[in-house]
PDB file of C-alpha atoms in Angstrom:
ATOM      1  CA  MET R 357      88.461 120.562  91.875  1.00  0.00           C
ATOM      2  CA  ARG R 358      90.959 117.978  93.072  1.00  0.00           C
ATOM      3  CA  LEU R 359      93.066 118.624  96.105  1.00  0.00           C
ATOM      4  CA  PRO R 360      96.820 118.700  95.495  1.00  0.00           C
ATOM      5  CA  SER R 361      98.802 115.507  95.169  1.00  0.00           C
ATOM      6  CA  ALA R 362     101.051 114.563  98.066  1.00  0.00           C
ATOM      7  CA  SER R 363     104.086 115.999  96.276  1.00  0.00           C
ATOM      8  CA  LYS R 364     102.472 119.457  96.209  1.00  0.00           C
ATOM      9  CA  VAL R 365     101.099 119.519  99.754  1.00  0.00           C
ATOM     10  CA  GLU R 366     104.047 121.468 101.180  1.00  0.00           C
ATOM     11  CA  ARG R 367     103.463 124.329  98.759  1.00  0.00           C
ATOM     12  CA  VAL R 368      99.699 124.365  99.285  1.00  0.00           C
ATOM     13  CA  LEU R 369     100.031 124.283 103.059  1.00  0.00           C
ATOM     14  CA  ALA R 370     102.120 127.448 102.749  1.00  0.00           C
ATOM     15  CA  CYS R 371      99.829 129.068 100.185  1.00  0.00           C
ATOM     16  CA  PRO R 372      96.368 127.518  99.752  1.00  0.00           C
ATOM     17  CA  ALA R 373      95.522 130.025  97.002  1.00  0.00           C
ATOM     18  CA  SER R 374      98.362 128.659  94.861  1.00  0.00           C
ATOM     19  CA  HIS R 375      96.251 125.591  94.139  1.00  0.00           C
ATOM     20  CA  VAL R 376      93.313 127.452  92.635  1.00  0.00           C
ATOM     21  CA  LEU R 377      94.806 130.431  90.813  1.00  0.00           C
ATOM     22  CA  PRO R 378      96.148 130.072  87.244  1.00  0.00           C
ATOM     23  CA  GLN R 379      99.433 128.217  87.206  1.00  0.00           C
ATOM     24  CA  GLU R 380     102.289 128.088  84.760  1.00  0.00           C
ATOM     25  CA  ASP R 381     103.339 124.584  83.767  1.00  0.00           C
ATOM     26  CA  GLY R 382     106.487 124.365  81.720  1.00  0.00           C
ATOM     27  CA  GLY R 383     106.203 120.604  81.404  1.00  0.00           C
ATOM     28  CA  PRO R 384     108.831 118.068  82.383  1.00  0.00           C
ATOM     29  CA  THR R 385     112.434 119.209  82.545  1.00  0.00           C
ATOM     30  CA  ALA R 386     115.535 117.230  81.674  1.00  0.00           C
ATOM     31  CA  ALA R 387     116.235 116.851  85.400  1.00  0.00           C
ATOM     32  CA  SER R 388     112.739 115.582  86.200  1.00  0.00           C
ATOM     33  CA  GLU R 389     112.824 113.123  83.301  1.00  0.00           C
ATOM     34  CA  ALA R 390     116.218 111.842  84.462  1.00  0.00           C
ATOM     35  CA  GLY R 391     114.804 111.408  87.965  1.00  0.00           C
ATOM     36  CA  THR R 392     111.858 109.408  86.635  1.00  0.00           C
ATOM     37  CA  LEU R 393     114.201 107.093  84.752  1.00  0.00           C
ATOM     38  CA  ARG R 394     116.381 106.568  87.827  1.00  0.00           C
ATOM     39  CA  HIS R 395     113.330 105.732  89.918  1.00  0.00           C
ATOM     40  CA  GLU R 396     112.345 103.117  87.370  1.00  0.00           C
ATOM     41  CA  ALA R 397     115.861 101.701  87.131  1.00  0.00           C
ATOM     42  CA  LEU R 398     116.075 101.253  90.895  1.00  0.00           C
ATOM     43  CA  ARG R 399     112.603  99.744  91.035  1.00  0.00           C
ATOM     44  CA  ARG R 400     113.641  97.148  88.468  1.00  0.00           C
ATOM     45  CA  ARG R 401     116.868  96.406  90.295  1.00  0.00           C
ATOM     46  CA  MET R 402     115.082  95.864  93.605  1.00  0.00           C
ATOM     47  CA  ALA R 403     112.427  93.697  91.921  1.00  0.00           C
ATOM     48  CA  GLY R 404     115.013  91.645  90.065  1.00  0.00           C
ATOM     49  CA  GLU R 405     113.490  92.631  86.737  1.00  0.00           C
ATOM     50  CA  PRO R 406     115.538  93.051  83.551  1.00  0.00           C
ATOM     51  CA  TYR R 407     116.392  96.608  82.596  1.00  0.00           C
ATOM     52  CA  GLY R 408     115.532  95.993  78.975  1.00  0.00           C
ATOM     53  CA  ALA R 409     115.913  99.094  76.851  1.00  0.00           C
ATOM     54  CA  LEU R 410     115.817 101.471  79.810  1.00  0.00           C
ATOM     55  CA  ASP R 411     118.071 104.508  79.596  1.00  0.00           C
ATOM     56  CA  ALA R 412     121.711 103.428  79.967  1.00  0.00           C
ATOM     57  CA  ALA R 413     122.640 106.338  82.235  1.00  0.00           C
ATOM     58  CA  ALA R 414     119.784 105.507  84.635  1.00  0.00           C
ATOM     59  CA  VAL R 415     120.816 101.841  84.673  1.00  0.00           C
ATOM     60  CA  ALA R 416     124.436 102.773  85.398  1.00  0.00           C
ATOM     61  CA  TRP R 417     123.292 104.997  88.266  1.00  0.00           C
ATOM     62  CA  ALA R 418     121.189 102.201  89.791  1.00  0.00           C
ATOM     63  CA  GLU R 419     123.942  99.618  89.413  1.00  0.00           C
ATOM     64  CA  ALA R 420     126.444 101.918  91.132  1.00  0.00           C
ATOM     65  CA  LEU R 421     124.426 101.892  94.370  1.00  0.00           C
ATOM     66  CA  GLU R 422     125.945  99.438  96.816  1.00  0.00           C
ATOM     67  CA  ASP R 423     123.874  96.616  98.260  1.00  0.00           C
ATOM     68  CA  GLU R 424     124.471  97.913 101.776  1.00  0.00           C
ATOM     69  CA  VAL R 425     122.920 101.260 100.886  1.00  0.00           C
ATOM     70  CA  LEU R 426     119.857  99.544  99.463  1.00  0.00           C
ATOM     71  CA  GLU R 427     119.326  97.165 102.380  1.00  0.00           C
ATOM     72  CA  PRO R 428     116.421  99.224 103.858  1.00  0.00           C
ATOM     73  CA  LEU R 429     114.560  98.720 100.563  1.00  0.00           C
ATOM     74  CA  ARG R 430     114.568  94.935 100.837  1.00  0.00           C
ATOM     75  CA  GLY R 431     111.073  93.559 101.241  1.00  0.00           C
ATOM     76  CA  THR R 432     109.322  96.793 100.305  1.00  0.00           C
ATOM     77  CA  ALA R 433     106.554  97.378  97.787  1.00  0.00           C
ATOM     78  CA  ALA R 434     107.332  99.989  95.141  1.00  0.00           C
ATOM     79  CA  GLU R 435     105.214 102.870  93.849  1.00  0.00           C
ATOM     80  CA  VAL R 436     102.291 102.349  96.217  1.00  0.00           C
ATOM     81  CA  ALA R 437      99.441 104.770  95.527  1.00  0.00           C
ATOM     82  CA  TYR R 438      96.977 105.940  98.166  1.00  0.00           C
ATOM     83  CA  ALA R 439      94.051 108.321  98.413  1.00  0.00           C
ATOM     84  CA  TYR R 440      93.524 110.144 101.715  1.00  0.00           C
ATOM     85  CA  ASP R 441      90.193 111.775 102.507  1.00  0.00           C
ATOM     86  CA  THR R 442      90.777 115.016 104.420  1.00  0.00           C
ATOM     87  CA  LEU R 443      87.122 115.244 105.460  1.00  0.00           C
ATOM     88  CA  TRP R 444      86.646 111.753 106.859  1.00  0.00           C
ATOM     89  CA  ASP R 445      90.260 111.131 107.914  1.00  0.00           C
ATOM     90  CA  GLU R 446      90.414 107.800 106.136  1.00  0.00           C
ATOM     91  CA  ALA R 447      92.457 106.325 103.330  1.00  0.00           C
ATOM     92  CA  ARG R 448      92.216 103.744 100.605  1.00  0.00           C
ATOM     93  CA  LEU R 449      94.800 101.838  98.636  1.00  0.00           C
ATOM     94  CA  ILE R 450      94.616 102.619  94.921  1.00  0.00           C
ATOM     95  CA  GLY R 451      97.264 100.221  93.656  1.00  0.00           C
ATOM     96  CA  SER R 452     100.941  99.931  92.852  1.00  0.00           C
ATOM     97  CA  ASN R 453     103.027 100.721  89.793  1.00  0.00           C
ATOM     98  CA  ILE R 454     100.147 102.622  88.204  1.00  0.00           C
ATOM     99  CA  GLY R 455     102.040 105.792  87.332  1.00  0.00           C
ATOM    100  CA  ARG R 456      99.756 108.745  87.923  1.00  0.00           C
ATOM    101  CA  GLU R 457      96.603 106.962  86.814  1.00  0.00           C
ATOM    102  CA  TYR R 458      94.737 107.408  90.083  1.00  0.00           C
ATOM    103  CA  GLY R 459      91.251 106.968  88.651  1.00  0.00           C
ATOM    104  CA  GLU R 460      88.230 108.727  90.121  1.00  0.00           C
ATOM    105  CA  VAL R 461      89.133 110.925  93.068  1.00  0.00           C
ATOM    106  CA  LYS R 462      86.686 112.635  95.425  1.00  0.00           C
ATOM    107  CA  PRO R 463      86.956 116.410  95.941  1.00  0.00           C
ATOM    108  CA  THR R 464      88.040 115.882  99.545  1.00  0.00           C
ATOM    109  CA  GLU R 465      90.714 113.308  98.673  1.00  0.00           C
ATOM    110  CA  LEU R 466      94.356 113.900  97.930  1.00  0.00           C
ATOM    111  CA  VAL R 467      96.398 111.254  96.190  1.00  0.00           C
ATOM    112  CA  GLY R 468     100.033 110.285  95.971  1.00  0.00           C
ATOM    113  CA  SER R 469     102.462 107.461  95.428  1.00  0.00           C
ATOM    114  CA  ALA R 470     105.086 106.379  97.934  1.00  0.00           C
ATOM    115  CA  ASP R 471     108.285 105.230  96.266  1.00  0.00           C
ATOM    116  CA  TYR R 472     108.664 102.330  98.703  1.00  0.00           C
ATOM    117  CA  VAL R 473     106.500 101.019 101.546  1.00  0.00           C
ATOM    118  CA  ARG R 474     107.041  98.255 104.054  1.00  0.00           C
ATOM    119  CA  SER R 475     104.154  97.227 106.296  1.00  0.00           C
ATOM    120  CA  LYS R 476     104.675  94.115 108.388  1.00  0.00           C
ATOM    121  CA  ASP R 477     104.096  92.981 111.963  1.00  0.00           C
ATOM    122  CA  GLY R 478     102.830  96.390 113.060  1.00  0.00           C
ATOM    123  CA  GLU R 479     105.806  98.235 111.598  1.00  0.00           C
ATOM    124  CA  LEU R 480     105.417 100.759 108.797  1.00  0.00           C
ATOM    125  CA  ALA R 481     108.147 102.396 106.750  1.00  0.00           C
ATOM    126  CA  VAL R 482     107.470 104.939 104.009  1.00  0.00           C
ATOM    127  CA  ILE R 483     110.480 105.809 101.872  1.00  0.00           C
ATOM    128  CA  ASP R 484     111.043 108.543  99.317  1.00  0.00           C
ATOM    129  CA  LEU R 485     113.843 108.456  96.752  1.00  0.00           C
ATOM    130  CA  LYS R 486     115.437 111.791  95.869  1.00  0.00           C
ATOM    131  CA  THR R 487     117.893 111.833  92.962  1.00  0.00           C
ATOM    132  CA  GLY R 488     118.299 115.601  92.584  1.00  0.00           C
ATOM    133  CA  ARG R 489     120.995 117.771  94.121  1.00  0.00           C
ATOM    134  CA  GLY R 490     118.664 120.217  95.851  1.00  0.00           C
ATOM    135  CA  GLU R 491     118.092 120.323  99.580  1.00  0.00           C
ATOM    136  CA  VAL R 492     115.242 118.291 101.008  1.00  0.00           C
ATOM    137  CA  THR R 493     113.051 118.895 104.024  1.00  0.00           C
ATOM    138  CA  ALA R 494     113.874 116.586 106.939  1.00  0.00           C
ATOM    139  CA  PRO R 495     111.641 113.485 106.967  1.00  0.00           C
ATOM    140  CA  GLU R 496     109.863 114.362 110.211  1.00  0.00           C
ATOM    141  CA  ARG R 497     108.828 117.728 108.713  1.00  0.00           C
ATOM    142  CA  ASN R 498     108.430 116.629 105.102  1.00  0.00           C
ATOM    143  CA  ALA R 499     104.804 117.219 104.155  1.00  0.00           C
ATOM    144  CA  GLN R 500     104.899 114.784 101.243  1.00  0.00           C
ATOM    145  CA  LEU R 501     106.283 111.951 103.359  1.00  0.00           C
ATOM    146  CA  LEU R 502     103.973 112.690 106.292  1.00  0.00           C
ATOM    147  CA  THR R 503     100.950 112.718 103.981  1.00  0.00           C
ATOM    148  CA  LEU R 504     101.873 109.352 102.479  1.00  0.00           C
ATOM    149  CA  ALA R 505     102.685 107.909 105.912  1.00  0.00           C
ATOM    150  CA  LEU R 506      99.322 109.154 107.186  1.00  0.00           C
ATOM    151  CA  ALA R 507      97.509 107.484 104.293  1.00  0.00           C
ATOM    152  CA  ALA R 508      99.421 104.224 104.745  1.00  0.00           C
ATOM    153  CA  HIS R 509      98.776 104.273 108.498  1.00  0.00           C
ATOM    154  CA  ARG R 510      95.069 104.951 108.075  1.00  0.00           C
ATOM    155  CA  TRP R 511      94.851 102.123 105.542  1.00  0.00           C
ATOM    156  CA  MET R 512      96.793  99.667 107.719  1.00  0.00           C
ATOM    157  CA  PRO R 513      97.422 100.978 111.258  1.00  0.00           C
ATOM    158  CA  ALA R 514     100.924 100.433 112.616  1.00  0.00           C
ATOM    159  CA  LYS R 515     102.497 100.525 116.059  1.00  0.00           C
ATOM    160  CA  SER R 516     105.776 101.990 114.838  1.00  0.00           C
ATOM    161  CA  ILE R 517     106.156 104.350 111.885  1.00  0.00           C
ATOM    162  CA  ARG R 518     109.319 105.395 110.117  1.00  0.00           C
ATOM    163  CA  VAL R 519     109.650 107.977 107.361  1.00  0.00           C
ATOM    164  CA  ALA R 520     112.843 108.035 105.356  1.00  0.00           C
ATOM    165  CA  ILE R 521     114.534 109.638 102.378  1.00  0.00           C
ATOM    166  CA  LEU R 522     117.246 108.010 100.294  1.00  0.00           C
ATOM    167  CA  LYS R 523     119.089 110.944  98.749  1.00  0.00           C
ATOM    168  CA  ALA R 524     121.221 109.666  95.904  1.00  0.00           C
ATOM    169  CA  PRO R 525     122.209 112.310  93.339  1.00  0.00           C
ATOM    170  CA  GLU R 526     124.444 111.176  90.509  1.00  0.00           C
ATOM    171  CA  GLY R 527     128.099 111.702  91.340  1.00  0.00           C
ATOM    172  CA  GLN R 528     127.511 112.032  95.084  1.00  0.00           C
ATOM    173  CA  SER R 529     127.615 109.510  97.881  1.00  0.00           C
ATOM    174  CA  PRO R 530     124.090 108.341  98.734  1.00  0.00           C
ATOM    175  CA  ARG R 531     122.825 108.990 102.243  1.00  0.00           C
ATOM    176  CA  TRP R 532     119.806 108.114 104.298  1.00  0.00           C
ATOM    177  CA  LEU R 533     117.681 110.564 106.265  1.00  0.00           C
ATOM    178  CA  GLN R 534     115.331 108.784 108.659  1.00  0.00           C
ATOM    179  CA  ALA R 535     112.971 109.626 111.481  1.00  0.00           C
ATOM    180  CA  ASP R 536     110.421 107.826 113.614  1.00  0.00           C
ATOM    181  CA  VAL R 537     107.034 109.476 113.970  1.00  0.00           C
ATOM    182  CA  THR R 538     104.131 108.623 116.229  1.00  0.00           C
ATOM    183  CA  PRO R 539     100.429 108.179 115.503  1.00  0.00           C
ATOM    184  CA  ALA R 540      99.935 111.484 117.353  1.00  0.00           C
ATOM    185  CA  ASP R 541     102.310 113.167 114.899  1.00  0.00           C
ATOM    186  CA  LEU R 542     100.200 111.872 112.025  1.00  0.00           C
ATOM    187  CA  ASP R 543      97.005 112.982 113.764  1.00  0.00           C
ATOM    188  CA  ALA R 544      98.459 116.493 113.916  1.00  0.00           C
ATOM    189  CA  HIS R 545      99.313 116.343 110.222  1.00  0.00           C
ATOM    190  CA  ALA R 546      95.774 115.159 109.461  1.00  0.00           C
ATOM    191  CA  ALA R 547      94.460 118.266 111.221  1.00  0.00           C
ATOM    192  CA  ARG R 548      96.714 120.460 109.083  1.00  0.00           C
ATOM    193  CA  LEU R 549      95.434 118.776 105.924  1.00  0.00           C
ATOM    194  CA  ALA R 550      91.820 119.282 107.001  1.00  0.00           C
ATOM    195  CA  THR R 551      92.504 122.990 107.522  1.00  0.00           C
ATOM    196  CA  MET R 552      94.269 123.146 104.158  1.00  0.00           C
ATOM    197  CA  GLN R 553      91.238 121.609 102.450  1.00  0.00           C
ATOM    198  CA  GLN R 554      88.993 124.264 103.957  1.00  0.00           C
ATOM    199  CA  GLN R 555      91.380 127.051 102.972  1.00  0.00           C
ATOM    200  CA  VAL R 556      91.629 125.766  99.399  1.00  0.00           C
ATOM    201  CA  GLU R 557      87.845 125.748  99.153  1.00  0.00           C
ATOM    202  CA  GLU R 558      87.655 129.304 100.513  1.00  0.00           C
ATOM    203  CA  ALA R 559      90.313 130.413  98.012  1.00  0.00           C
ATOM    204  CA  ARG R 560      88.397 128.724  95.199  1.00  0.00           C
ATOM    205  CA  GLN R 561      85.261 130.627  96.154  1.00  0.00           C
ATOM    206  CA  ASP R 562      87.247 133.869  96.264  1.00  0.00           C
ATOM    207  CA  VAL R 563      88.617 133.255  92.774  1.00  0.00           C
ATOM    208  CA  GLU R 564      85.170 132.478  91.409  1.00  0.00           C
ATOM    209  CA  ALA R 565      83.929 135.698  92.986  1.00  0.00           C
ATOM    210  CA  GLY R 566      86.793 137.623  91.384  1.00  0.00           C
ATOM    211  CA  ARG R 567      88.687 138.312  94.607  1.00  0.00           C
ATOM    212  CA  ARG R 568      92.318 137.306  94.062  1.00  0.00           C
ATOM    213  CA  SER R 569      93.928 138.154  97.354  1.00  0.00           C
ATOM    214  CA  GLU R 570      97.695 138.694  97.347  1.00  0.00           C
ATOM    215  CA  GLU R 571      98.064 138.133 101.072  1.00  0.00           C
ATOM    216  CA  HIS R 572      99.911 134.825 100.494  1.00  0.00           C
ATOM    217  CA  THR R 573     102.516 136.298  98.163  1.00  0.00           C
ATOM    218  CA  SER R 574     105.256 137.230 100.631  1.00  0.00           C
ATOM    219  CA  GLU R 575     104.995 133.951 102.542  1.00  0.00           C
ATOM    220  CA  LEU R 576     105.307 131.874  99.376  1.00  0.00           C
ATOM    221  CA  GLN R 577     108.232 133.916  98.104  1.00  0.00           C
ATOM    222  CA  SER R 578     110.112 133.772 101.397  1.00  0.00           C
ATOM    223  CA  ARG R 579     109.574 130.044 101.835  1.00  0.00           C
ATOM    224  CA  PHE R 580     110.360 128.883  98.321  1.00  0.00           C
ATOM    225  CA  GLY R 581     112.474 131.744  96.970  1.00  0.00           C
ATOM    226  CA  ILE R 582     110.473 131.993  93.756  1.00  0.00           C
ATOM    227  CA  SER R 583     108.022 134.316  92.134  1.00  0.00           C
ATOM    228  CA  TYR R 584     104.402 134.035  93.206  1.00  0.00           C
ATOM    229  CA  ALA R 585     103.451 134.154  89.519  1.00  0.00           C
ATOM    230  CA  VAL R 586     105.018 130.753  88.900  1.00  0.00           C
ATOM    231  CA  PHE R 587     102.298 129.082  90.947  1.00  0.00           C
ATOM    232  CA  CYS R 588      99.551 131.658  91.093  1.00  0.00           C
TER     233      CYS R 588
END
């Protein structure tokens, strides 16, 4: 069984069993599809590529972003995919602009794509684009960002590391959330991921043995405000 992708790490850290019990998947929503189109529109704008037949609303959203807002994205690589091995604490670069085609993944690896990455002269920046209106976890506590920053840092060690979120919902003023983290911060996150991997394996063994513990239910509900049944 694969470990969760970087985007699901926050949930699985809170409830390891949620990764192995039956899950309900309603498929992509209108909001998630709109977000995917906006990501692609901005990627094309930053790369200087033609929009072609891309969704007009997504193109209009990307064009409305001012150059000053987008300055931190200059010189970055887009959609950079990594695999991080929680057992060996090492990472590999999978590729860029590959969608979710991560290829063969080891059981102890988790994978994910960073929206934008800059790695130059010992400086690393990992940036996540959020186009929805919901609240986001601060960059320095954001499990998805920290996981991707950890993978990028293990692949190409940096002296300074910045994690950032560009929050740009349609109809709202875009804003940046940024934080500097240290290699020690990423080491601590690596330890959490190693523990998570062990807990997921223990939960998998419990499920196979027919023991579906509900001890994680209240924590998941209180943290995410949703029914345990949605994920488990």
